[in-house]
GROMACS .gro file of C-alpha atoms in nm:
model
  503
    1UNK     CA    1  -2.010  -4.642   9.061
    2UNK     CA    2  -2.163  -4.425   8.689
    3UNK     CA    3  -2.222  -4.117   8.764
    4UNK     CA    4  -2.583  -4.173   8.648
    5UNK     CA    5  -2.665  -4.396   8.879
    6UNK     CA    6  -2.621  -4.071   9.133
    7UNK     CA    7  -2.954  -4.052   9.225
    8UNK     CA    8  -2.957  -3.842   9.557
    9UNK     CA    9  -2.785  -3.578   9.714
   10UNK     CA   10  -2.659  -3.789   9.966
   11UNK     CA   11  -2.519  -3.984   9.686
   12UNK     CA   12  -2.336  -3.679   9.508
   13UNK     CA   13  -2.223  -3.615   9.806
   14UNK     CA   14  -2.046  -3.914   9.885
   15UNK     CA   15  -1.917  -3.935   9.533
   16UNK     CA   16  -1.647  -3.691   9.568
   17UNK     CA   17  -1.836  -3.441   9.381
   18UNK     CA   18  -1.723  -3.087   9.366
   19UNK     CA   19  -1.920  -2.778   9.205
   20UNK     CA   20  -1.797  -2.536   8.957
   21UNK     CA   21  -1.910  -2.189   8.801
   22UNK     CA   22  -1.967  -2.311   8.409
   23UNK     CA   23  -1.703  -2.042   8.372
   24UNK     CA   24  -1.414  -2.272   8.574
   25UNK     CA   25  -1.541  -2.537   8.384
   26UNK     CA   26  -1.487  -2.449   7.993
   27UNK     CA   27  -1.133  -2.284   8.210
   28UNK     CA   28  -1.048  -2.644   8.350
   29UNK     CA   29  -1.148  -2.860   8.068
   30UNK     CA   30  -1.032  -2.621   7.785
   31UNK     CA   31  -0.686  -2.637   7.993
   32UNK     CA   32  -0.741  -3.046   7.985
   33UNK     CA   33  -0.741  -2.967   7.627
   34UNK     CA   34  -0.501  -2.780   7.537
   35UNK     CA   35  -0.193  -3.009   7.734
   36UNK     CA   36  -0.362  -3.323   7.516
   37UNK     CA   37  -0.342  -3.104   7.176
   38UNK     CA   38  -0.721  -3.146   7.097
   39UNK     CA   39  -0.853  -2.944   6.929
   40UNK     CA   40  -1.261  -2.732   7.007
   41UNK     CA   41  -1.308  -2.549   6.740
   42UNK     CA   42  -1.330  -2.853   6.446
   43UNK     CA   43  -1.500  -2.717   6.131
   44UNK     CA   44  -1.344  -2.385   6.226
   45UNK     CA   45  -1.075  -2.301   5.925
   46UNK     CA   46  -0.860  -2.012   5.848
   47UNK     CA   47  -0.887  -1.870   6.217
   48UNK     CA   48  -0.589  -2.143   6.399
   49UNK     CA   49  -0.368  -1.777   6.416
   50UNK     CA   50  -0.616  -1.499   6.472
   51UNK     CA   51  -0.984  -1.638   6.662
   52UNK     CA   52  -0.899  -1.896   6.813
   53UNK     CA   53  -0.588  -1.803   7.062
   54UNK     CA   54  -0.777  -1.484   7.124
   55UNK     CA   55  -1.118  -1.738   7.195
   56UNK     CA   56  -0.869  -1.951   7.473
   57UNK     CA   57  -0.775  -1.655   7.654
   58UNK     CA   58  -1.052  -1.507   7.667
   59UNK     CA   59  -1.154  -1.855   7.819
   60UNK     CA   60  -0.910  -1.871   8.057
   61UNK     CA   61  -0.942  -1.591   8.153
   62UNK     CA   62  -1.317  -1.659   8.236
   63UNK     CA   63  -1.445  -1.434   8.049
   64UNK     CA   64  -1.767  -1.316   7.868
   65UNK     CA   65  -1.727  -1.303   7.553
   66UNK     CA   66  -1.870  -1.058   7.190
   67UNK     CA   67  -1.756  -1.234   6.903
   68UNK     CA   68  -1.728  -0.899   6.620
   69UNK     CA   69  -1.724  -0.898   6.268
   70UNK     CA   70  -1.964  -0.889   5.963
   71UNK     CA   71  -2.203  -1.140   5.847
   72UNK     CA   72  -2.081  -1.540   5.742
   73UNK     CA   73  -1.781  -1.560   5.937
   74UNK     CA   74  -1.850  -1.873   6.157
   75UNK     CA   75  -1.982  -1.602   6.516
   76UNK     CA   76  -2.217  -1.844   6.623
   77UNK     CA   77  -2.095  -2.189   6.469
   78UNK     CA   78  -1.791  -2.077   6.719
   79UNK     CA   79  -2.049  -2.026   7.012
   80UNK     CA   80  -2.210  -2.314   6.964
   81UNK     CA   81  -1.876  -2.566   6.942
   82UNK     CA   82  -1.810  -2.403   7.283
   83UNK     CA   83  -1.989  -2.697   7.431
   84UNK     CA   84  -1.752  -2.914   7.355
   85UNK     CA   85  -1.565  -2.763   7.681
   86UNK     CA   86  -1.852  -2.840   7.922
   87UNK     CA   87  -1.889  -3.098   8.127
   88UNK     CA   88  -2.079  -3.456   7.912
   89UNK     CA   89  -2.285  -3.461   8.274
   90UNK     CA   90  -2.371  -3.233   8.526
   91UNK     CA   91  -2.640  -3.294   8.834
   92UNK     CA   92  -2.915  -3.070   8.909
   93UNK     CA   93  -3.171  -3.089   9.131
   94UNK     CA   94  -3.484  -3.301   9.006
   95UNK     CA   95  -3.761  -3.113   8.875
   96UNK     CA   96  -3.602  -2.727   8.896
   97UNK     CA   97  -3.643  -2.564   8.666
   98UNK     CA   98  -3.327  -2.332   8.629
   99UNK     CA   99  -3.143  -2.693   8.695
  100UNK     CA  100  -2.964  -2.573   8.993
  101UNK     CA  101  -2.673  -2.753   9.123
  102UNK     CA  102  -2.772  -2.988   9.430
  103UNK     CA  103  -2.449  -2.833   9.646
  104UNK     CA  104  -2.527  -2.498   9.550
  105UNK     CA  105  -2.947  -2.409   9.522
  106UNK     CA  106  -3.015  -2.049   9.412
  107UNK     CA  107  -3.438  -2.012   9.381
  108UNK     CA  108  -3.691  -2.047   9.619
  109UNK     CA  109  -3.769  -2.389   9.556
  110UNK     CA  110  -3.387  -2.549   9.522
  111UNK     CA  111  -3.377  -2.390   9.899
  112UNK     CA  112  -3.717  -2.515  10.060
  113UNK     CA  113  -3.655  -2.889   9.906
  114UNK     CA  114  -3.344  -2.911  10.063
  115UNK     CA  115  -3.468  -2.802  10.375
  116UNK     CA  116  -3.752  -3.080  10.312
  117UNK     CA  117  -3.536  -3.367  10.201
  118UNK     CA  118  -3.226  -3.304  10.320
  119UNK     CA  119  -2.966  -3.576  10.118
  120UNK     CA  120  -3.263  -3.753  10.034
  121UNK     CA  121  -3.282  -3.507   9.791
  122UNK     CA  122  -3.367  -3.632   9.419
  123UNK     CA  123  -3.072  -3.531   9.150
  124UNK     CA  124  -3.103  -3.586   8.786
  125UNK     CA  125  -2.839  -3.518   8.541
  126UNK     CA  126  -2.795  -3.323   8.232
  127UNK     CA  127  -2.633  -3.349   7.898
  128UNK     CA  128  -2.421  -3.055   7.805
  129UNK     CA  129  -2.646  -3.051   7.452
  130UNK     CA  130  -2.872  -2.917   7.707
  131UNK     CA  131  -2.665  -2.626   7.857
  132UNK     CA  132  -2.679  -2.411   7.538
  133UNK     CA  133  -2.933  -2.190   7.499
  134UNK     CA  134  -2.942  -1.934   7.140
  135UNK     CA  135  -3.184  -1.583   7.096
  136UNK     CA  136  -3.163  -1.387   6.776
  137UNK     CA  137  -3.199  -1.047   6.921
  138UNK     CA  138  -3.407  -0.835   6.804
  139UNK     CA  139  -3.619  -0.488   6.823
  140UNK     CA  140  -3.919  -0.681   7.000
  141UNK     CA  141  -3.798  -0.902   7.204
  142UNK     CA  142  -3.828  -0.814   7.575
  143UNK     CA  143  -3.764  -0.807   7.968
  144UNK     CA  144  -4.042  -1.077   8.002
  145UNK     CA  145  -3.852  -1.280   7.685
  146UNK     CA  146  -3.555  -1.317   7.816
  147UNK     CA  147  -3.536  -1.232   8.171
  148UNK     CA  148  -3.916  -1.290   8.305
  149UNK     CA  149  -4.222  -1.154   8.440
  150UNK     CA  150  -4.496  -1.198   8.731
  151UNK     CA  151  -4.769  -1.523   8.604
  152UNK     CA  152  -5.115  -1.377   8.792
  153UNK     CA  153  -5.276  -1.683   8.754
  154UNK     CA  154  -4.970  -1.875   8.963
  155UNK     CA  155  -4.992  -1.617   9.200
  156UNK     CA  156  -5.384  -1.635   9.199
  157UNK     CA  157  -5.347  -2.026   9.228
  158UNK     CA  158  -5.065  -2.047   9.514
  159UNK     CA  159  -5.272  -1.731   9.754
  160UNK     CA  160  -4.893  -1.547   9.736
  161UNK     CA  161  -4.839  -1.149   9.653
  162UNK     CA  162  -4.651  -1.034   9.328
  163UNK     CA  163  -4.333  -0.928   9.511
  164UNK     CA  164  -4.343  -1.407   9.645
  165UNK     CA  165  -4.043  -1.547   9.346
  166UNK     CA  166  -4.254  -1.807   9.350
  167UNK     CA  167  -4.535  -1.616   9.101
  168UNK     CA  168  -4.224  -1.605   8.865
  169UNK     CA  169  -4.213  -1.738   8.517
  170UNK     CA  170  -3.899  -1.731   8.442
  171UNK     CA  171  -3.748  -1.644   8.088
  172UNK     CA  172  -3.529  -1.790   7.801
  173UNK     CA  173  -3.153  -1.612   8.078
  174UNK     CA  174  -3.254  -1.741   8.436
  175UNK     CA  175  -3.363  -2.135   8.233
  176UNK     CA  176  -3.012  -2.111   8.101
  177UNK     CA  177  -2.862  -2.133   8.432
  178UNK     CA  178  -2.513  -2.372   8.464
  179UNK     CA  179  -2.473  -2.320   8.082
  180UNK     CA  180  -2.426  -2.088   7.762
  181UNK     CA  181  -2.646  -1.827   7.634
  182UNK     CA  182  -2.597  -1.671   7.314
  183UNK     CA  183  -2.766  -1.349   7.207
  184UNK     CA  184  -2.652  -1.335   6.830
  185UNK     CA  185  -2.696  -0.942   6.635
  186UNK     CA  186  -2.666  -0.768   6.977
  187UNK     CA  187  -2.726  -0.435   6.888
  188UNK     CA  188  -3.018  -0.500   6.730
  189UNK     CA  189  -3.167  -0.543   7.169
  190UNK     CA  190  -3.300  -0.203   7.243
  191UNK     CA  191  -3.096   0.006   7.534
  192UNK     CA  192  -3.394  -0.082   7.780
  193UNK     CA  193  -3.343  -0.477   7.741
  194UNK     CA  194  -2.965  -0.351   7.722
  195UNK     CA  195  -2.952  -0.238   8.052
  196UNK     CA  196  -3.142  -0.557   8.168
  197UNK     CA  197  -2.863  -0.761   8.055
  198UNK     CA  198  -2.572  -0.514   8.209
  199UNK     CA  199  -2.720  -0.606   8.557
  200UNK     CA  200  -2.723  -0.973   8.540
  201UNK     CA  201  -2.412  -0.941   8.452
  202UNK     CA  202  -2.260  -0.696   8.690
  203UNK     CA  203  -2.536  -0.705   9.005
  204UNK     CA  204  -2.652  -1.096   9.013
  205UNK     CA  205  -2.975  -1.005   9.022
  206UNK     CA  206  -3.253  -0.923   8.796
  207UNK     CA  207  -3.612  -0.645   8.803
  208UNK     CA  208  -3.890  -0.808   8.715
  209UNK     CA  209  -4.219  -0.528   8.783
  210UNK     CA  210  -4.069  -0.334   9.017
  211UNK     CA  211  -3.976  -0.615   9.246
  212UNK     CA  212  -3.609  -0.703   9.239
  213UNK     CA  213  -3.513  -1.051   9.342
  214UNK     CA  214  -3.148  -1.153   9.413
  215UNK     CA  215  -3.059  -1.433   9.157
  216UNK     CA  216  -2.665  -1.561   9.136
  217UNK     CA  217  -2.720  -1.719   8.830
  218UNK     CA  218  -2.402  -1.897   8.648
  219UNK     CA  219  -2.371  -1.835   8.325
  220UNK     CA  220  -2.134  -1.797   8.030
  221UNK     CA  221  -2.274  -1.519   7.765
  222UNK     CA  222  -2.177  -1.479   7.404
  223UNK     CA  223  -2.294  -1.258   7.236
  224UNK     CA  224  -2.219  -1.169   6.820
  225UNK     CA  225  -2.241  -0.835   6.666
  226UNK     CA  226  -2.185  -0.692   6.326
  227UNK     CA  227  -1.956  -0.384   6.372
  228UNK     CA  228  -2.153  -0.183   6.119
  229UNK     CA  229  -2.485  -0.266   6.382
  230UNK     CA  230  -2.315   0.033   6.597
  231UNK     CA  231  -2.424   0.275   6.314
  232UNK     CA  232  -2.696   0.111   6.159
  233UNK     CA  233  -2.956  -0.064   6.384
  234UNK     CA  234  -2.869  -0.015   6.710
  235UNK     CA  235  -2.585   0.033   6.925
  236UNK     CA  236  -2.426  -0.211   7.206
  237UNK     CA  237  -2.482   0.086   7.553
  238UNK     CA  238  -2.139   0.204   7.678
  239UNK     CA  239  -2.248   0.000   8.023
  240UNK     CA  240  -2.302  -0.317   7.870
  241UNK     CA  241  -2.002  -0.297   7.627
  242UNK     CA  242  -1.764  -0.253   7.908
  243UNK     CA  243  -1.868  -0.501   8.103
  244UNK     CA  244  -1.797  -0.801   7.844
  245UNK     CA  245  -1.434  -0.897   7.928
  246UNK     CA  246  -1.280  -1.003   7.596
  247UNK     CA  247  -1.418  -0.819   7.219
  248UNK     CA  248  -1.255  -1.074   6.965
  249UNK     CA  249  -1.259  -0.966   6.609
  250UNK     CA  250  -1.330  -1.248   6.309
  251UNK     CA  251  -1.263  -1.161   5.978
  252UNK     CA  252  -1.316  -1.327   5.628
  253UNK     CA  253  -1.071  -1.615   5.472
  254UNK     CA  254  -0.728  -1.482   5.419
  255UNK     CA  255  -0.635  -1.670   5.066
  256UNK     CA  256  -0.843  -1.873   4.802
  257UNK     CA  257  -0.682  -2.231   4.939
  258UNK     CA  258  -0.877  -2.120   5.290
  259UNK     CA  259  -1.189  -2.038   5.156
  260UNK     CA  260  -1.201  -2.323   4.929
  261UNK     CA  261  -1.146  -2.623   5.253
  262UNK     CA  262  -1.459  -2.382   5.397
  263UNK     CA  263  -1.683  -2.412   5.084
  264UNK     CA  264  -1.567  -2.787   5.039
  265UNK     CA  265  -1.615  -2.862   5.368
  266UNK     CA  266  -1.990  -2.666   5.386
  267UNK     CA  267  -2.097  -2.764   5.060
  268UNK     CA  268  -2.447  -3.024   5.072
  269UNK     CA  269  -2.393  -3.203   4.729
  270UNK     CA  270  -2.627  -3.581   4.691
  271UNK     CA  271  -2.447  -3.832   4.641
  272UNK     CA  272  -2.505  -3.909   4.287
  273UNK     CA  273  -2.347  -3.518   4.251
  274UNK     CA  274  -2.041  -3.579   4.412
  275UNK     CA  275  -1.957  -3.919   4.163
  276UNK     CA  276  -2.136  -3.819   3.834
  277UNK     CA  277  -2.012  -3.472   3.823
  278UNK     CA  278  -1.677  -3.404   3.823
  279UNK     CA  279  -1.523  -3.055   3.999
  280UNK     CA  280  -1.159  -2.897   3.860
  281UNK     CA  281  -0.985  -2.735   4.097
  282UNK     CA  282  -0.977  -2.435   3.812
  283UNK     CA  283  -1.362  -2.450   3.812
  284UNK     CA  284  -1.392  -2.433   4.253
  285UNK     CA  285  -1.166  -2.123   4.243
  286UNK     CA  286  -1.285  -1.989   4.022
  287UNK     CA  287  -1.597  -1.977   4.261
  288UNK     CA  288  -1.358  -1.854   4.540
  289UNK     CA  289  -1.225  -1.614   4.352
  290UNK     CA  290  -1.555  -1.401   4.267
  291UNK     CA  291  -1.615  -1.405   4.652
  292UNK     CA  292  -1.310  -1.177   4.641
  293UNK     CA  293  -1.343  -0.964   4.350
  294UNK     CA  294  -1.674  -0.929   4.508
  295UNK     CA  295  -1.526  -0.800   4.835
  296UNK     CA  296  -1.302  -0.561   4.699
  297UNK     CA  297  -1.542  -0.423   4.422
  298UNK     CA  298  -1.665  -0.068   4.399
  299UNK     CA  299  -2.047  -0.169   4.354
  300UNK     CA  300  -2.084  -0.328   4.668
  301UNK     CA  301  -2.093  -0.232   5.046
  302UNK     CA  302  -1.832  -0.336   5.234
  303UNK     CA  303  -1.949  -0.237   5.523
  304UNK     CA  304  -2.186  -0.527   5.508
  305UNK     CA  305  -1.962  -0.781   5.335
  306UNK     CA  306  -1.981  -1.077   5.130
  307UNK     CA  307  -2.066  -1.370   5.326
  308UNK     CA  308  -1.897  -1.727   5.296
  309UNK     CA  309  -2.295  -1.846   5.227
  310UNK     CA  310  -2.229  -1.697   4.887
  311UNK     CA  311  -1.952  -1.941   4.778
  312UNK     CA  312  -2.119  -2.228   4.902
  313UNK     CA  313  -2.423  -2.156   4.703
  314UNK     CA  314  -2.240  -2.071   4.446
  315UNK     CA  315  -2.057  -2.429   4.446
  316UNK     CA  316  -2.400  -2.612   4.492
  317UNK     CA  317  -2.547  -2.416   4.212
  318UNK     CA  318  -2.262  -2.493   3.981
  319UNK     CA  319  -2.286  -2.853   4.107
  320UNK     CA  320  -2.657  -2.887   4.011
  321UNK     CA  321  -2.643  -2.659   3.720
  322UNK     CA  322  -2.355  -2.965   3.569
  323UNK     CA  323  -2.578  -3.207   3.658
  324UNK     CA  324  -2.921  -3.078   3.508
  325UNK     CA  325  -2.705  -3.088   3.147
  326UNK     CA  326  -2.572  -3.438   3.198
  327UNK     CA  327  -2.976  -3.539   3.293
  328UNK     CA  328  -3.081  -3.352   2.967
  329UNK     CA  329  -2.897  -3.531   2.782
  330UNK     CA  330  -2.928  -3.834   2.912
  331UNK     CA  331  -2.553  -3.901   3.026
  332UNK     CA  332  -2.403  -4.124   3.282
  333UNK     CA  333  -2.116  -3.882   3.357
  334UNK     CA  334  -1.975  -3.504   3.310
  335UNK     CA  335  -1.765  -3.194   3.436
  336UNK     CA  336  -1.801  -2.840   3.497
  337UNK     CA  337  -1.777  -2.589   3.255
  338UNK     CA  338  -1.744  -2.277   3.303
  339UNK     CA  339  -2.093  -2.194   3.072
  340UNK     CA  340  -2.182  -2.373   3.418
  341UNK     CA  341  -2.139  -2.027   3.601
  342UNK     CA  342  -2.441  -1.895   3.458
  343UNK     CA  343  -2.630  -2.109   3.696
  344UNK     CA  344  -2.405  -1.923   3.974
  345UNK     CA  345  -2.576  -1.617   3.918
  346UNK     CA  346  -2.821  -1.673   4.193
  347UNK     CA  347  -2.622  -1.768   4.453
  348UNK     CA  348  -2.458  -1.401   4.362
  349UNK     CA  349  -2.752  -1.161   4.327
  350UNK     CA  350  -2.950  -1.293   4.660
  351UNK     CA  351  -2.567  -1.208   4.883
  352UNK     CA  352  -2.499  -0.873   4.774
  353UNK     CA  353  -2.558  -0.545   4.883
  354UNK     CA  354  -2.527  -0.226   4.658
  355UNK     CA  355  -2.403   0.084   4.663
  356UNK     CA  356  -2.561   0.344   4.425
  357UNK     CA  357  -2.333   0.273   4.143
  358UNK     CA  358  -2.448  -0.083   4.186
  359UNK     CA  359  -2.842  -0.051   4.202
  360UNK     CA  360  -2.767   0.129   3.891
  361UNK     CA  361  -2.604  -0.170   3.734
  362UNK     CA  362  -2.868  -0.367   3.849
  363UNK     CA  363  -2.759  -0.740   4.075
  364UNK     CA  364  -2.717  -0.931   3.734
  365UNK     CA  365  -2.463  -0.710   3.521
  366UNK     CA  366  -2.273  -0.694   3.860
  367UNK     CA  367  -2.243  -1.079   3.954
  368UNK     CA  368  -2.169  -1.106   3.584
  369UNK     CA  369  -1.863  -0.833   3.619
  370UNK     CA  370  -1.792  -1.033   3.895
  371UNK     CA  371  -1.737  -1.346   3.725
  372UNK     CA  372  -1.593  -1.201   3.432
  373UNK     CA  373  -1.302  -1.030   3.689
  374UNK     CA  374  -1.219  -1.343   3.901
  375UNK     CA  375  -1.181  -1.515   3.516
  376UNK     CA  376  -0.913  -1.222   3.405
  377UNK     CA  377  -0.761  -1.277   3.771
  378UNK     CA  378  -0.705  -1.657   3.735
  379UNK     CA  379  -0.585  -1.625   3.394
  380UNK     CA  380  -0.237  -1.516   3.450
  381UNK     CA  381  -0.187  -1.798   3.715
  382UNK     CA  382  -0.291  -2.067   3.451
  383UNK     CA  383  -0.119  -1.813   3.134
  384UNK     CA  384   0.087  -1.544   3.034
  385UNK     CA  385  -0.055  -1.216   3.081
  386UNK     CA  386  -0.144  -1.109   2.721
  387UNK     CA  387  -0.113  -0.735   2.852
  388UNK     CA  388   0.244  -0.833   2.912
  389UNK     CA  389   0.291  -1.017   2.593
  390UNK     CA  390   0.201  -0.682   2.402
  391UNK     CA  391   0.483  -0.533   2.577
  392UNK     CA  392   0.737  -0.767   2.542
  393UNK     CA  393   0.897  -0.899   2.172
  394UNK     CA  394   0.811  -1.273   2.272
  395UNK     CA  395   0.643  -1.510   2.023
  396UNK     CA  396   0.214  -1.447   2.104
  397UNK     CA  397   0.033  -1.778   2.162
  398UNK     CA  398  -0.254  -1.629   2.133
  399UNK     CA  399  -0.185  -1.559   1.762
  400UNK     CA  400  -0.311  -1.819   1.623
  401UNK     CA  401  -0.682  -1.832   1.758
  402UNK     CA  402  -0.699  -1.393   1.747
  403UNK     CA  403  -0.659  -1.427   1.369
  404UNK     CA  404  -0.914  -1.728   1.330
  405UNK     CA  405  -1.175  -1.478   1.512
  406UNK     CA  406  -1.040  -1.192   1.286
  407UNK     CA  407  -1.123  -1.392   0.936
  408UNK     CA  408  -1.470  -1.360   1.016
  409UNK     CA  409  -1.509  -1.718   1.257
  410UNK     CA  410  -1.712  -1.735   1.546
  411UNK     CA  411  -1.774  -2.004   1.778
  412UNK     CA  412  -2.167  -2.031   2.041
  413UNK     CA  413  -2.146  -2.284   2.345
  414UNK     CA  414  -2.466  -2.251   2.460
  415UNK     CA  415  -2.482  -2.406   2.841
  416UNK     CA  416  -2.654  -2.759   2.702
  417UNK     CA  417  -2.459  -2.918   2.463
  418UNK     CA  418  -2.350  -3.285   2.525
  419UNK     CA  419  -2.014  -3.371   2.605
  420UNK     CA  420  -1.946  -3.438   2.178
  421UNK     CA  421  -2.085  -3.126   2.054
  422UNK     CA  422  -1.886  -2.915   2.338
  423UNK     CA  423  -1.553  -3.082   2.224
  424UNK     CA  424  -1.680  -3.077   1.828
  425UNK     CA  425  -1.711  -2.662   1.939
  426UNK     CA  426  -1.390  -2.625   2.077
  427UNK     CA  427  -1.168  -2.789   1.866
  428UNK     CA  428  -1.296  -2.615   1.594
  429UNK     CA  429  -1.093  -2.307   1.724
  430UNK     CA  430  -0.707  -2.357   1.575
  431UNK     CA  431  -0.456  -2.313   1.804
  432UNK     CA  432  -0.655  -2.358   2.080
  433UNK     CA  433  -0.580  -2.696   2.199
  434UNK     CA  434  -0.244  -2.639   2.080
  435UNK     CA  435  -0.201  -2.328   2.344
  436UNK     CA  436  -0.342  -2.597   2.642
  437UNK     CA  437  -0.119  -2.871   2.529
  438UNK     CA  438   0.195  -2.602   2.527
  439UNK     CA  439   0.132  -2.467   2.877
  440UNK     CA  440  -0.064  -2.776   3.029
  441UNK     CA  441   0.120  -3.098   2.910
  442UNK     CA  442  -0.043  -3.383   3.117
  443UNK     CA  443  -0.382  -3.311   3.132
  444UNK     CA  444  -0.703  -3.560   3.159
  445UNK     CA  445  -0.948  -3.503   2.802
  446UNK     CA  446  -1.200  -3.303   3.064
  447UNK     CA  447  -0.940  -3.090   3.180
  448UNK     CA  448  -0.818  -2.973   2.834
  449UNK     CA  449  -1.175  -2.872   2.764
  450UNK     CA  450  -1.202  -2.658   2.998
  451UNK     CA  451  -0.922  -2.463   2.977
  452UNK     CA  452  -1.000  -2.410   2.649
  453UNK     CA  453  -1.302  -2.253   2.719
  454UNK     CA  454  -1.190  -2.070   3.004
  455UNK     CA  455  -0.893  -1.983   2.799
  456UNK     CA  456  -1.181  -1.828   2.571
  457UNK     CA  457  -1.307  -1.651   2.859
  458UNK     CA  458  -1.028  -1.484   2.942
  459UNK     CA  459  -0.892  -1.379   2.594
  460UNK     CA  460  -1.289  -1.196   2.630
  461UNK     CA  461  -1.181  -1.078   2.925
  462UNK     CA  462  -0.825  -0.893   2.815
  463UNK     CA  463  -1.064  -0.790   2.526
  464UNK     CA  464  -0.854  -0.954   2.281
  465UNK     CA  465  -1.192  -1.163   2.169
  466UNK     CA  466  -1.560  -1.044   2.197
  467UNK     CA  467  -1.805  -1.300   2.446
  468UNK     CA  468  -2.155  -1.238   2.364
  469UNK     CA  469  -2.449  -1.349   2.617
  470UNK     CA  470  -2.676  -1.591   2.479
  471UNK     CA  471  -3.025  -1.682   2.561
  472UNK     CA  472  -2.835  -2.026   2.732
  473UNK     CA  473  -2.458  -1.916   2.684
  474UNK     CA  474  -2.231  -1.727   2.586
  475UNK     CA  475  -2.069  -1.624   2.207
  476UNK     CA  476  -1.756  -1.547   2.085
  477UNK     CA  477  -1.633  -1.341   1.788
  478UNK     CA  478  -1.357  -1.081   1.673
  479UNK     CA  479  -1.300  -0.814   1.834
  480UNK     CA  480  -1.356  -0.569   1.608
  481UNK     CA  481  -1.625  -0.693   1.378
  482UNK     CA  482  -1.856  -0.740   1.633
  483UNK     CA  483  -1.860  -0.357   1.725
  484UNK     CA  484  -2.092  -0.376   1.346
  485UNK     CA  485  -2.265  -0.717   1.397
  486UNK     CA  486  -2.627  -0.708   1.560
  487UNK     CA  487  -2.616  -1.077   1.597
  488UNK     CA  488  -2.329  -0.996   1.767
  489UNK     CA  489  -2.403  -0.762   2.023
  490UNK     CA  490  -2.486  -0.415   1.876
  491UNK     CA  491  -2.505  -0.176   2.092
  492UNK     CA  492  -2.403  -0.351   2.380
  493UNK     CA  493  -2.282  -0.201   2.663
  494UNK     CA  494  -1.910  -0.334   2.785
  495UNK     CA  495  -2.041  -0.651   2.579
  496UNK     CA  496  -2.330  -0.664   2.793
  497UNK     CA  497  -2.654  -0.648   2.706
  498UNK     CA  498  -2.906  -0.752   3.009
  499UNK     CA  499  -3.159  -0.729   2.791
  500UNK     CA  500  -3.062  -1.050   2.620
  501UNK     CA  501  -2.955  -1.380   2.799
  502UNK     CA  502  -3.037  -1.611   3.084
  503UNK     CA  503  -2.947  -1.371   3.300
   0.00000   0.00000   0.00000
């Protein structure tokens, strides 16, 4: 008999149904999945050897869980994926606002209906997607929001005293009975609200307006918090923290490769963008490297962190900037260029918290500094290190390029150049294509052009050529001559002038 066809308590008993607590349910279903080598954390990348084993251990131990980590570390997503460990459907007493187990009622309503109707008590079925409740903690959250309050209208209508549980309007936590209840940013809750949570965890009772009600709620609590919240915005009160049995530390991706997989999985791109805009592995790695540089930057508050959302938004902007140029030039296909990273700046400035030194520089300049450092870091993975070449006696492959700029030549790479104009500009620099063919002989034409532009930016980061900012792109010139050339950055601080250029 299909269990969803079971409509009465009598049929439920006949089916052999056995009541389990939500923690027992999570534990037993996890055991099955581990034995079958299945994963319940699909889409969580980079935690296979760290967070996931700790989480599984906590579930096997039937613990309430605190996920502790900086922003953008998938804490909420992990909590949401835990519903996959719940049974697909569970029975409950039809009409119960607390979705009570027919075998184990906890409220006046549940006890009364079973007492009245016995085995004919109506049974309904609850899907696991309805057994997840999430609340963002804010300072204005009240006990009434989470636990409940006395409803005076109900009391007057039913002619009951305030001490009768039938006059209570239950809050989020009782309504999450037999499910997973998540509180994000736990330290933001006022201390008295946290104490109320502690009472539920420890004593299994709730107190509303001076009245104590024994309500043995069955819940899996999952809390999330930022470690800096303990000192910045609030604190987790010691008794509550002591009752959260497992604290699991999350972290940012430990490699560019893992970070890139996350970005490619999460980036929301239109089908036309995926088919018409080519993004080479170089630009994908460059997006990720920006985040790694940001996490080590002296201008950025490390306590705040640099969310994975930065690279996701940056990559989406990068593709869209290239698409915009393609549309303006009436082209059918295009590929991402280094100059397209101008479109990434807004995605960076909105997702970094600057320290005092960073505020002095300004978010836009800091974003450009991060991009420059990312280019410099990747430069030596694609081409010989210019600094090491200075110390060695080997032939410098960049000499012809540097000498061409030294002769007074310049090149401007505007964001909106058509593919042909872009190609013509890069090919005008003698020796540039030769270097690309020397170190990367088997590339498509688009990849060659991308690396040619990347090499110019890399040489600029090593102070071998000068890079200045134009209204819609970049200009490259000789490092020495640019010091005396007004149109190429006179009076600029470290080759950057925030009054010039798109950003």
